[in-house]
Each structure stands twice: as structure tokens, then as C-alpha cells.
Short mmCIF file of N, CA, C and O and ligand atoms in Angstrom, two decimals:
data_model
loop_
_atom_site.label_atom_id
_atom_site.label_comp_id
_atom_site.label_asym_id
_atom_site.label_seq_id
_atom_site.Cartn_x
_atom_site.Cartn_y
_atom_site.Cartn_z
N MET W 118 -65.77 52.38 -53.06
CA MET W 118 -65.28 52.12 -54.42
C MET W 118 -63.97 51.34 -54.37
O MET W 118 -63.10 51.65 -53.57
N SER W 119 -63.86 50.34 -55.21
CA SER W 119 -62.66 49.50 -55.19
C SER W 119 -61.44 50.25 -55.72
O SER W 119 -61.56 51.09 -56.62
N ASN W 120 -60.30 49.96 -55.16
CA ASN W 120 -59.07 50.67 -55.54
C ASN W 120 -57.99 49.70 -56.02
O ASN W 120 -56.81 50.04 -55.99
N TYR W 121 -58.42 48.51 -56.46
CA TYR W 121 -57.46 47.47 -56.90
C TYR W 121 -56.57 47.96 -58.04
O TYR W 121 -55.45 47.51 -58.20
N PHE W 122 -57.09 48.91 -58.85
CA PHE W 122 -56.35 49.38 -60.04
C PHE W 122 -55.03 50.03 -59.66
O PHE W 122 -54.11 50.09 -60.48
N ILE W 123 -54.91 50.48 -58.41
CA ILE W 123 -53.65 51.13 -57.98
C ILE W 123 -52.49 50.14 -58.14
O ILE W 123 -51.45 50.48 -58.73
N PHE W 124 -52.67 48.93 -57.65
CA PHE W 124 -51.60 47.94 -57.76
C PHE W 124 -51.51 47.37 -59.18
O PHE W 124 -50.43 47.08 -59.67
N GLN W 125 -52.67 47.26 -59.85
CA GLN W 125 -52.66 46.78 -61.23
C GLN W 125 -51.83 47.72 -62.12
O GLN W 125 -51.04 47.28 -62.94
N ASP W 126 -52.00 49.02 -61.91
CA ASP W 126 -51.26 50.01 -62.70
C ASP W 126 -49.76 49.96 -62.38
O ASP W 126 -48.93 50.23 -63.26
N ILE W 127 -49.43 49.64 -61.13
CA ILE W 127 -48.00 49.50 -60.77
C ILE W 127 -47.42 48.28 -61.50
O ILE W 127 -46.34 48.36 -62.10
N ILE W 128 -48.16 47.17 -61.47
CA ILE W 128 -47.69 45.93 -62.14
C ILE W 128 -47.44 46.20 -63.63
O ILE W 128 -46.43 45.76 -64.18
N HIS W 129 -48.36 46.93 -64.24
CA HIS W 129 -48.26 47.18 -65.69
C HIS W 129 -47.49 48.45 -66.02
O HIS W 129 -47.46 48.90 -67.16
N LYS W 130 -46.86 49.01 -64.97
CA LYS W 130 -45.97 50.17 -65.12
C LYS W 130 -46.67 51.39 -65.71
O LYS W 130 -46.05 52.20 -66.39
N LYS W 131 -47.98 51.49 -65.43
CA LYS W 131 -48.71 52.70 -65.82
C LYS W 131 -48.56 53.75 -64.75
O LYS W 131 -48.79 54.93 -64.98
N THR W 132 -48.26 53.29 -63.53
CA THR W 132 -47.98 54.19 -62.40
C THR W 132 -46.54 53.92 -61.96
O THR W 132 -46.16 52.76 -61.82
N PRO W 133 -45.75 54.99 -61.75
CA PRO W 133 -44.37 54.75 -61.33
C PRO W 133 -44.29 54.18 -59.92
O PRO W 133 -45.11 54.52 -59.05
N SER W 134 -43.33 53.31 -59.71
CA SER W 134 -43.05 52.77 -58.36
C SER W 134 -41.66 52.17 -58.42
O SER W 134 -41.10 51.99 -59.50
N ASN W 135 -41.11 51.89 -57.26
CA ASN W 135 -39.80 51.24 -57.22
C ASN W 135 -39.99 49.74 -57.18
O ASN W 135 -40.14 49.15 -56.11
N ILE W 136 -40.00 49.13 -58.37
CA ILE W 136 -40.16 47.68 -58.46
C ILE W 136 -38.82 47.03 -58.14
O ILE W 136 -37.79 47.37 -58.74
N VAL W 137 -38.82 46.14 -57.17
CA VAL W 137 -37.57 45.48 -56.76
C VAL W 137 -37.47 44.08 -57.35
O VAL W 137 -36.38 43.49 -57.38
N TYR W 138 -38.60 43.54 -57.80
CA TYR W 138 -38.59 42.20 -58.41
C TYR W 138 -39.84 42.05 -59.26
O TYR W 138 -40.93 42.50 -58.88
N GLN W 139 -39.66 41.41 -60.41
CA GLN W 139 -40.84 41.07 -61.23
C GLN W 139 -40.53 39.84 -62.07
O GLN W 139 -39.46 39.73 -62.66
N ASP W 140 -41.49 38.91 -62.11
CA ASP W 140 -41.40 37.79 -63.05
C ASP W 140 -42.79 37.59 -63.65
O ASP W 140 -43.66 38.45 -63.53
N GLN W 141 -42.98 36.44 -64.26
CA GLN W 141 -44.23 36.14 -64.95
C GLN W 141 -45.44 36.16 -64.01
O GLN W 141 -46.56 36.44 -64.43
N TYR W 142 -45.20 35.85 -62.73
CA TYR W 142 -46.31 35.64 -61.80
C TYR W 142 -46.42 36.71 -60.70
O TYR W 142 -47.52 36.92 -60.17
N ILE W 143 -45.29 37.30 -60.35
CA ILE W 143 -45.22 38.13 -59.14
C ILE W 143 -44.56 39.47 -59.44
O ILE W 143 -43.62 39.54 -60.23
N THR W 144 -45.03 40.52 -58.74
CA THR W 144 -44.35 41.81 -58.75
C THR W 144 -44.14 42.23 -57.30
O THR W 144 -45.03 42.05 -56.46
N ALA W 145 -42.97 42.80 -57.02
CA ALA W 145 -42.68 43.30 -55.67
C ALA W 145 -42.14 44.73 -55.80
O ALA W 145 -41.30 45.01 -56.66
N PHE W 146 -42.67 45.62 -54.98
CA PHE W 146 -42.29 47.04 -55.08
C PHE W 146 -42.29 47.68 -53.69
O PHE W 146 -42.93 47.17 -52.75
N GLU W 147 -41.59 48.80 -53.59
CA GLU W 147 -41.49 49.49 -52.30
C GLU W 147 -42.82 50.14 -51.94
O GLU W 147 -43.48 50.75 -52.81
N ASP W 148 -43.20 50.03 -50.69
CA ASP W 148 -44.41 50.70 -50.20
C ASP W 148 -44.20 52.22 -50.24
O ASP W 148 -43.13 52.71 -49.89
N ILE W 149 -45.23 52.93 -50.66
CA ILE W 149 -45.12 54.39 -50.80
C ILE W 149 -44.98 55.09 -49.44
O ILE W 149 -44.39 56.17 -49.35
N LYS W 150 -45.52 54.47 -48.39
CA LYS W 150 -45.41 55.03 -47.03
C LYS W 150 -44.80 53.97 -46.13
O LYS W 150 -45.53 53.29 -45.36
N PRO W 151 -43.48 53.78 -46.22
CA PRO W 151 -42.86 52.67 -45.49
C PRO W 151 -43.02 52.76 -43.98
O PRO W 151 -42.86 53.83 -43.39
N LYS W 152 -43.37 51.66 -43.36
CA LYS W 152 -43.53 51.57 -41.90
C LYS W 152 -42.29 50.98 -41.24
O LYS W 152 -42.28 50.72 -40.03
N ALA W 153 -41.26 50.75 -42.03
CA ALA W 153 -39.98 50.22 -41.54
C ALA W 153 -38.93 50.58 -42.59
O ALA W 153 -39.29 50.91 -43.73
N PRO W 154 -37.64 50.53 -42.25
CA PRO W 154 -36.60 50.87 -43.24
C PRO W 154 -36.74 50.06 -44.53
O PRO W 154 -36.48 50.57 -45.62
N ILE W 155 -37.17 48.81 -44.40
CA ILE W 155 -37.48 48.01 -45.59
C ILE W 155 -38.96 47.64 -45.51
O ILE W 155 -39.40 47.03 -44.52
N HIS W 156 -39.70 48.06 -46.50
CA HIS W 156 -41.13 47.76 -46.56
C HIS W 156 -41.49 47.52 -48.02
O HIS W 156 -41.62 48.46 -48.81
N ILE W 157 -41.61 46.27 -48.36
CA ILE W 157 -41.88 45.86 -49.74
C ILE W 157 -43.25 45.19 -49.80
O ILE W 157 -43.62 44.44 -48.89
N LEU W 158 -43.97 45.46 -50.88
CA LEU W 158 -45.25 44.80 -51.13
C LEU W 158 -45.06 43.78 -52.23
O LEU W 158 -44.43 44.08 -53.25
N ILE W 159 -45.59 42.58 -52.00
CA ILE W 159 -45.46 41.49 -52.97
C ILE W 159 -46.86 41.13 -53.43
O ILE W 159 -47.73 40.83 -52.60
N VAL W 160 -47.08 41.18 -54.74
CA VAL W 160 -48.43 40.97 -55.28
C VAL W 160 -48.40 39.95 -56.43
O VAL W 160 -47.40 39.86 -57.15
N PRO W 161 -49.51 39.22 -56.62
CA PRO W 161 -49.59 38.37 -57.81
C PRO W 161 -49.90 39.23 -59.03
O PRO W 161 -50.61 40.24 -58.91
N ASN W 162 -49.39 38.85 -60.20
CA ASN W 162 -49.70 39.63 -61.41
C ASN W 162 -51.15 39.44 -61.85
O ASN W 162 -51.73 40.35 -62.46
N ILE W 163 -51.72 38.28 -61.52
CA ILE W 163 -53.15 38.10 -61.81
C ILE W 163 -53.94 38.70 -60.65
O ILE W 163 -53.52 38.61 -59.49
N PHE W 164 -55.08 39.27 -60.95
CA PHE W 164 -55.86 39.94 -59.92
C PHE W 164 -56.52 38.94 -58.97
O PHE W 164 -57.25 38.05 -59.38
N ILE W 165 -56.23 39.13 -57.67
CA ILE W 165 -56.91 38.41 -56.58
C ILE W 165 -57.23 39.49 -55.55
O ILE W 165 -56.32 40.23 -55.14
N ALA W 166 -58.47 39.64 -55.15
CA ALA W 166 -58.86 40.77 -54.31
C ALA W 166 -58.32 40.66 -52.88
O ALA W 166 -57.84 41.63 -52.31
N SER W 167 -58.40 39.48 -52.30
CA SER W 167 -57.93 39.31 -50.92
C SER W 167 -57.65 37.84 -50.67
O SER W 167 -57.92 36.98 -51.54
N SER W 168 -57.14 37.53 -49.48
CA SER W 168 -56.86 36.13 -49.16
C SER W 168 -58.14 35.29 -49.17
O SER W 168 -58.09 34.07 -49.33
N ASN W 169 -59.30 35.93 -49.03
CA ASN W 169 -60.56 35.19 -49.12
C ASN W 169 -60.79 34.60 -50.50
O ASN W 169 -61.63 33.70 -50.66
N ASP W 170 -60.08 35.12 -51.49
CA ASP W 170 -60.28 34.67 -52.87
C ASP W 170 -59.26 33.63 -53.31
O ASP W 170 -59.16 33.32 -54.49
N ILE W 171 -58.49 33.12 -52.34
CA ILE W 171 -57.58 32.01 -52.64
C ILE W 171 -58.40 30.72 -52.73
O ILE W 171 -59.27 30.48 -51.88
N ASN W 172 -58.16 29.95 -53.77
CA ASN W 172 -58.90 28.70 -53.95
C ASN W 172 -57.97 27.60 -54.46
O ASN W 172 -56.76 27.84 -54.62
N ILE W 173 -58.54 26.44 -54.71
CA ILE W 173 -57.74 25.27 -55.12
C ILE W 173 -56.93 25.56 -56.39
O ILE W 173 -55.83 25.06 -56.57
N GLU W 174 -57.50 26.41 -57.26
CA GLU W 174 -56.83 26.69 -58.54
C GLU W 174 -55.66 27.67 -58.41
O GLU W 174 -54.68 27.55 -59.13
N ASN W 175 -55.79 28.65 -57.52
CA ASN W 175 -54.77 29.71 -57.48
C ASN W 175 -53.88 29.67 -56.23
O ASN W 175 -53.04 30.55 -56.05
N LYS W 176 -54.06 28.66 -55.38
CA LYS W 176 -53.36 28.67 -54.08
C LYS W 176 -51.84 28.62 -54.18
O LYS W 176 -51.15 29.08 -53.28
N ASN W 177 -51.31 28.13 -55.30
CA ASN W 177 -49.84 28.05 -55.43
C ASN W 177 -49.19 29.43 -55.48
O ASN W 177 -48.00 29.56 -55.19
N ILE W 178 -49.98 30.44 -55.81
CA ILE W 178 -49.42 31.80 -55.88
C ILE W 178 -48.93 32.25 -54.50
O ILE W 178 -47.99 33.04 -54.40
N LEU W 179 -49.55 31.71 -53.44
CA LEU W 179 -49.11 32.09 -52.08
C LEU W 179 -47.69 31.63 -51.81
O LEU W 179 -46.89 32.36 -51.22
N ALA W 180 -47.37 30.43 -52.27
CA ALA W 180 -46.00 29.92 -52.11
C ALA W 180 -45.04 30.79 -52.92
O ALA W 180 -43.95 31.12 -52.44
N ASP W 181 -45.45 31.17 -54.12
CA ASP W 181 -44.59 32.04 -54.95
C ASP W 181 -44.35 33.39 -54.26
O ASP W 181 -43.23 33.89 -54.23
N MET W 182 -45.43 33.96 -53.72
CA MET W 182 -45.30 35.27 -53.04
C MET W 182 -44.37 35.15 -51.84
O MET W 182 -43.50 35.99 -51.62
N PHE W 183 -44.56 34.10 -51.07
CA PHE W 183 -43.73 33.88 -49.88
C PHE W 183 -42.27 33.70 -50.26
O PHE W 183 -41.37 34.28 -49.65
N TYR W 184 -42.05 32.93 -51.31
CA TYR W 184 -40.69 32.64 -51.76
C TYR W 184 -39.99 33.92 -52.23
O TYR W 184 -38.83 34.16 -51.90
N VAL W 185 -40.73 34.74 -52.97
CA VAL W 185 -40.17 36.03 -53.43
C VAL W 185 -39.85 36.91 -52.23
O VAL W 185 -38.77 37.51 -52.15
N ALA W 186 -40.76 36.97 -51.27
CA ALA W 186 -40.55 37.81 -50.07
C ALA W 186 -39.28 37.38 -49.34
O ALA W 186 -38.44 38.22 -48.96
N ILE W 187 -39.11 36.09 -49.16
CA ILE W 187 -37.93 35.57 -48.44
C ILE W 187 -36.66 35.88 -49.21
O ILE W 187 -35.64 36.28 -48.63
N ASN W 188 -36.71 35.74 -50.53
CA ASN W 188 -35.51 36.04 -51.33
C ASN W 188 -35.18 37.52 -51.32
O ASN W 188 -33.99 37.88 -51.33
N ILE W 189 -36.18 38.38 -51.28
CA ILE W 189 -35.91 39.82 -51.17
C ILE W 189 -35.26 40.10 -49.81
O ILE W 189 -34.30 40.86 -49.72
N ALA W 190 -35.77 39.47 -48.77
CA ALA W 190 -35.17 39.63 -47.43
C ALA W 190 -33.70 39.23 -47.45
O ALA W 190 -32.84 39.91 -46.88
N LYS W 191 -33.39 38.15 -48.14
CA LYS W 191 -32.00 37.70 -48.25
C LYS W 191 -31.18 38.70 -49.06
O LYS W 191 -30.06 39.06 -48.67
N ASN W 192 -31.73 39.17 -50.19
CA ASN W 192 -31.00 40.13 -51.04
C ASN W 192 -30.74 41.44 -50.31
O ASN W 192 -29.73 42.09 -50.53
N LYS W 193 -31.67 41.82 -49.44
CA LYS W 193 -31.53 43.08 -48.70
C LYS W 193 -30.79 42.86 -47.38
O LYS W 193 -30.63 43.78 -46.58
N ASN W 194 -30.38 41.63 -47.18
CA ASN W 194 -29.54 41.26 -46.03
C ASN W 194 -30.21 41.53 -44.67
O ASN W 194 -29.56 41.97 -43.74
N ILE W 195 -31.51 41.26 -44.62
CA ILE W 195 -32.21 41.40 -43.33
C ILE W 195 -32.63 40.03 -42.81
O ILE W 195 -33.34 39.92 -41.81
N HIS W 196 -32.20 38.98 -43.51
CA HIS W 196 -32.67 37.64 -43.14
C HIS W 196 -32.07 37.17 -41.82
O HIS W 196 -32.71 36.39 -41.10
N GLN W 197 -30.87 37.63 -41.46
CA GLN W 197 -30.27 37.19 -40.20
C GLN W 197 -30.90 37.93 -39.02
O GLN W 197 -31.23 37.33 -38.00
N THR W 198 -31.07 39.25 -39.17
CA THR W 198 -31.67 40.03 -38.07
C THR W 198 -33.17 39.74 -37.96
O THR W 198 -33.73 39.79 -36.86
N GLY W 199 -33.79 39.44 -39.10
CA GLY W 199 -35.19 39.04 -39.08
C GLY W 199 -36.11 40.04 -39.76
O GLY W 199 -35.73 41.17 -40.05
N TYR W 200 -37.32 39.59 -39.97
CA TYR W 200 -38.30 40.40 -40.71
C TYR W 200 -39.69 39.88 -40.39
O TYR W 200 -39.85 38.86 -39.71
N ARG W 201 -40.67 40.59 -40.90
CA ARG W 201 -42.07 40.19 -40.68
C ARG W 201 -42.79 40.17 -42.03
O ARG W 201 -42.57 41.06 -42.85
N ILE W 202 -43.62 39.17 -42.22
CA ILE W 202 -44.45 39.08 -43.43
C ILE W 202 -45.91 39.10 -42.98
O ILE W 202 -46.30 38.32 -42.10
N ILE W 203 -46.66 40.02 -43.56
CA ILE W 203 -48.06 40.21 -43.12
C ILE W 203 -48.99 40.22 -44.34
O ILE W 203 -48.64 40.79 -45.38
N VAL W 204 -50.16 39.63 -44.16
CA VAL W 204 -51.24 39.79 -45.15
C VAL W 204 -52.47 40.29 -44.39
O VAL W 204 -52.98 39.59 -43.51
N ASN W 205 -52.92 41.49 -44.71
CA ASN W 205 -54.13 42.02 -44.11
C ASN W 205 -55.34 41.61 -44.94
O ASN W 205 -55.26 41.58 -46.17
N CYS W 206 -56.44 41.30 -44.26
CA CYS W 206 -57.66 40.93 -44.99
C CYS W 206 -58.87 41.72 -44.49
O CYS W 206 -59.20 41.67 -43.30
N ASN W 207 -59.47 42.46 -45.43
CA ASN W 207 -60.72 43.19 -45.19
C ASN W 207 -60.62 44.18 -44.03
O ASN W 207 -59.53 44.50 -43.54
N LYS W 208 -61.75 44.69 -43.64
CA LYS W 208 -61.81 45.84 -42.73
C LYS W 208 -61.13 45.59 -41.39
O LYS W 208 -60.26 46.35 -40.97
N HIS W 209 -61.48 44.51 -40.74
CA HIS W 209 -60.90 44.25 -39.41
C HIS W 209 -59.42 43.92 -39.48
O HIS W 209 -58.68 44.15 -38.52
N GLY W 210 -58.98 43.38 -40.62
CA GLY W 210 -57.56 43.07 -40.80
C GLY W 210 -56.74 44.28 -41.21
O GLY W 210 -55.52 44.22 -41.25
N GLY W 211 -57.43 45.37 -41.57
CA GLY W 211 -56.73 46.60 -41.95
C GLY W 211 -56.32 46.65 -43.40
O GLY W 211 -55.38 47.36 -43.77
N GLN W 212 -57.02 45.89 -44.27
CA GLN W 212 -56.70 45.92 -45.70
C GLN W 212 -57.28 47.17 -46.34
O GLN W 212 -58.49 47.39 -46.31
N GLU W 213 -56.39 48.00 -46.91
CA GLU W 213 -56.83 49.26 -47.54
C GLU W 213 -56.93 49.12 -49.05
O GLU W 213 -57.77 49.76 -49.68
N ILE W 214 -56.03 48.33 -49.63
CA ILE W 214 -56.05 48.16 -51.09
C ILE W 214 -56.64 46.79 -51.41
O ILE W 214 -56.18 45.77 -50.90
N ASP W 215 -57.67 46.81 -52.27
CA ASP W 215 -58.43 45.59 -52.57
C ASP W 215 -57.73 44.74 -53.63
O ASP W 215 -58.31 44.45 -54.70
N TYR W 216 -56.50 44.41 -53.34
CA TYR W 216 -55.70 43.57 -54.24
C TYR W 216 -54.76 42.79 -53.33
O TYR W 216 -53.99 43.42 -52.58
N LEU W 217 -54.85 41.49 -53.34
CA LEU W 217 -54.04 40.67 -52.43
C LEU W 217 -52.57 41.10 -52.45
O LEU W 217 -51.97 41.20 -53.52
N HIS W 218 -52.02 41.35 -51.28
CA HIS W 218 -50.61 41.73 -51.20
C HIS W 218 -50.02 41.26 -49.88
O HIS W 218 -50.72 41.18 -48.87
N MET W 219 -48.73 41.01 -49.93
CA MET W 219 -47.97 40.60 -48.76
C MET W 219 -47.05 41.76 -48.41
O MET W 219 -46.43 42.35 -49.31
N HIS W 220 -46.98 42.12 -47.14
CA HIS W 220 -46.01 43.13 -46.69
C HIS W 220 -44.76 42.41 -46.20
O HIS W 220 -44.87 41.49 -45.37
N LEU W 221 -43.60 42.85 -46.64
CA LEU W 221 -42.32 42.41 -46.07
C LEU W 221 -41.74 43.61 -45.34
O LEU W 221 -41.49 44.66 -45.96
N LEU W 222 -41.56 43.47 -44.03
CA LEU W 222 -41.07 44.58 -43.19
C LEU W 222 -39.81 44.15 -42.47
O LEU W 222 -39.74 43.04 -41.92
N GLY W 223 -38.83 45.05 -42.44
CA GLY W 223 -37.61 44.73 -41.70
C GLY W 223 -36.65 45.91 -41.69
O GLY W 223 -37.01 47.02 -42.09
N GLY W 224 -35.45 45.65 -41.21
CA GLY W 224 -34.43 46.70 -41.14
C GLY W 224 -34.39 47.40 -39.80
O GLY W 224 -33.57 48.30 -39.60
N LYS W 225 -35.27 47.02 -38.89
CA LYS W 225 -35.26 47.52 -37.51
C LYS W 225 -36.02 46.51 -36.64
O LYS W 225 -36.73 45.65 -37.18
N LYS W 226 -35.90 46.65 -35.33
CA LYS W 226 -36.68 45.79 -34.44
C LYS W 226 -38.13 46.25 -34.49
O LYS W 226 -38.42 47.40 -34.13
N LEU W 227 -39.00 45.40 -34.93
CA LEU W 227 -40.41 45.77 -35.07
C LEU W 227 -41.13 45.61 -33.73
O LEU W 227 -40.78 44.73 -32.94
N SER W 228 -42.14 46.44 -33.55
CA SER W 228 -42.89 46.34 -32.29
C SER W 228 -43.68 45.02 -32.26
O SER W 228 -44.08 44.51 -33.29
N LYS W 229 -43.90 44.53 -31.05
CA LYS W 229 -44.65 43.28 -30.86
C LYS W 229 -46.05 43.45 -31.40
O LYS W 229 -46.64 44.51 -31.25
N LEU W 230 -46.59 42.41 -32.01
CA LEU W 230 -47.96 42.47 -32.51
C LEU W 230 -48.93 42.48 -31.34
O LEU W 230 -48.67 41.86 -30.32
P1 5GP U 345 -52.95 47.36 -46.69
O1 5GP U 345 -53.28 48.34 -45.60
O2 5GP U 345 -54.00 47.27 -47.75
O3 5GP U 345 -52.56 46.01 -46.17
O4 5GP U 345 -51.64 47.91 -47.38
C1 5GP U 345 -51.66 48.76 -48.48
C2 5GP U 345 -50.29 49.39 -48.59
O5 5GP U 345 -50.19 49.96 -49.88
C3 5GP U 345 -50.04 50.52 -47.57
O6 5GP U 345 -48.91 50.18 -46.77
C4 5GP U 345 -49.81 51.74 -48.45
O7 5GP U 345 -48.81 52.60 -47.95
C5 5GP U 345 -49.43 51.13 -49.79
N1 5GP U 345 -49.80 51.94 -50.95
C6 5GP U 345 -51.00 52.58 -51.15
N2 5GP U 345 -50.99 53.22 -52.33
C7 5GP U 345 -49.77 52.98 -52.89
C8 5GP U 345 -49.17 53.40 -54.11
O8 5GP U 345 -49.76 54.11 -54.95
N3 5GP U 345 -47.90 52.99 -54.35
C9 5GP U 345 -47.22 52.18 -53.46
N4 5GP U 345 -45.96 51.84 -53.78
N5 5GP U 345 -47.76 51.78 -52.29
C10 5GP U 345 -49.02 52.17 -52.01
#
């Protein structure tokens, strides 16, 4: 069963979360189970299930998501020490929530991929 509504409800503030950034196109919020001292999820406000659903019409949202992630890293002052941005896709990629999202991880030395 699809669970995309979890992030949709966060975007529309039907479910509480720590939103760190929101504009017309993008929402960014703290991961409920952080895997690093800073672990933020960046999502498009329009529903896109996974990176497989990026197309010629919606591809600019990736640049917006990336730009927001980088600016959050700067605001949280982890840009000098560094950070990791990840997008998981489907089962083998480890995607659990069926709503396109970018992970921003930092605040400690991350293990090698
Ligand atoms: P995925 O494994 O799909 O790439 O990442 C999904 C992420 O969403 C996980 O890191 C998980 O901890 C996070 N997550 C799942 N449910 C919730 C929730 O209800 N609220 C928040 N803030 N994060 C969630």
C-alpha cells in the first residue's frame, strides 16, 4: 500500500513536523529518525512518487530541491565541514516513502558509501 500521504500531510501541515523551510514549490523538514545530527528531507509540494517520475515538464524541481538543500546546509553551518545529499529510488535503492524526497545529512563525519 502506498504511503505517499505521510509527506503530503506534512506539507499541508495536517501532520506535525519540524518544517525548516517552505515556499511555493518546496518543503523541507527534519527526519523523524535522524541518521546524523542534521537530517533534513526536501520534497516537492506537487506529488512525484520517485525519481523515475521526473520528466521534461517537472525536471526543474530537482534544481529547486538541490538549491534548497544547499542553502539549508549553509544556514545550519555544515557547508564547510561537508554534507551528503541522497535520493533513494524504489526497493533496491532503499526508498520507503513513495514520495520523491532528498535527504540532507551532516553534522558529523559520515561513513563511506
Ligand atoms: P527513504 O528510506 O524513503 O529514502 O526515506 C524516508 C525517510 O522518511 C526516513 O529517513 C524516515 O525516517 C522518514 N520518515 C518516515 N516517516 C516520517 C514521518 O512521519 N515524519 C518525518 N519527519 N519523517 C518520516
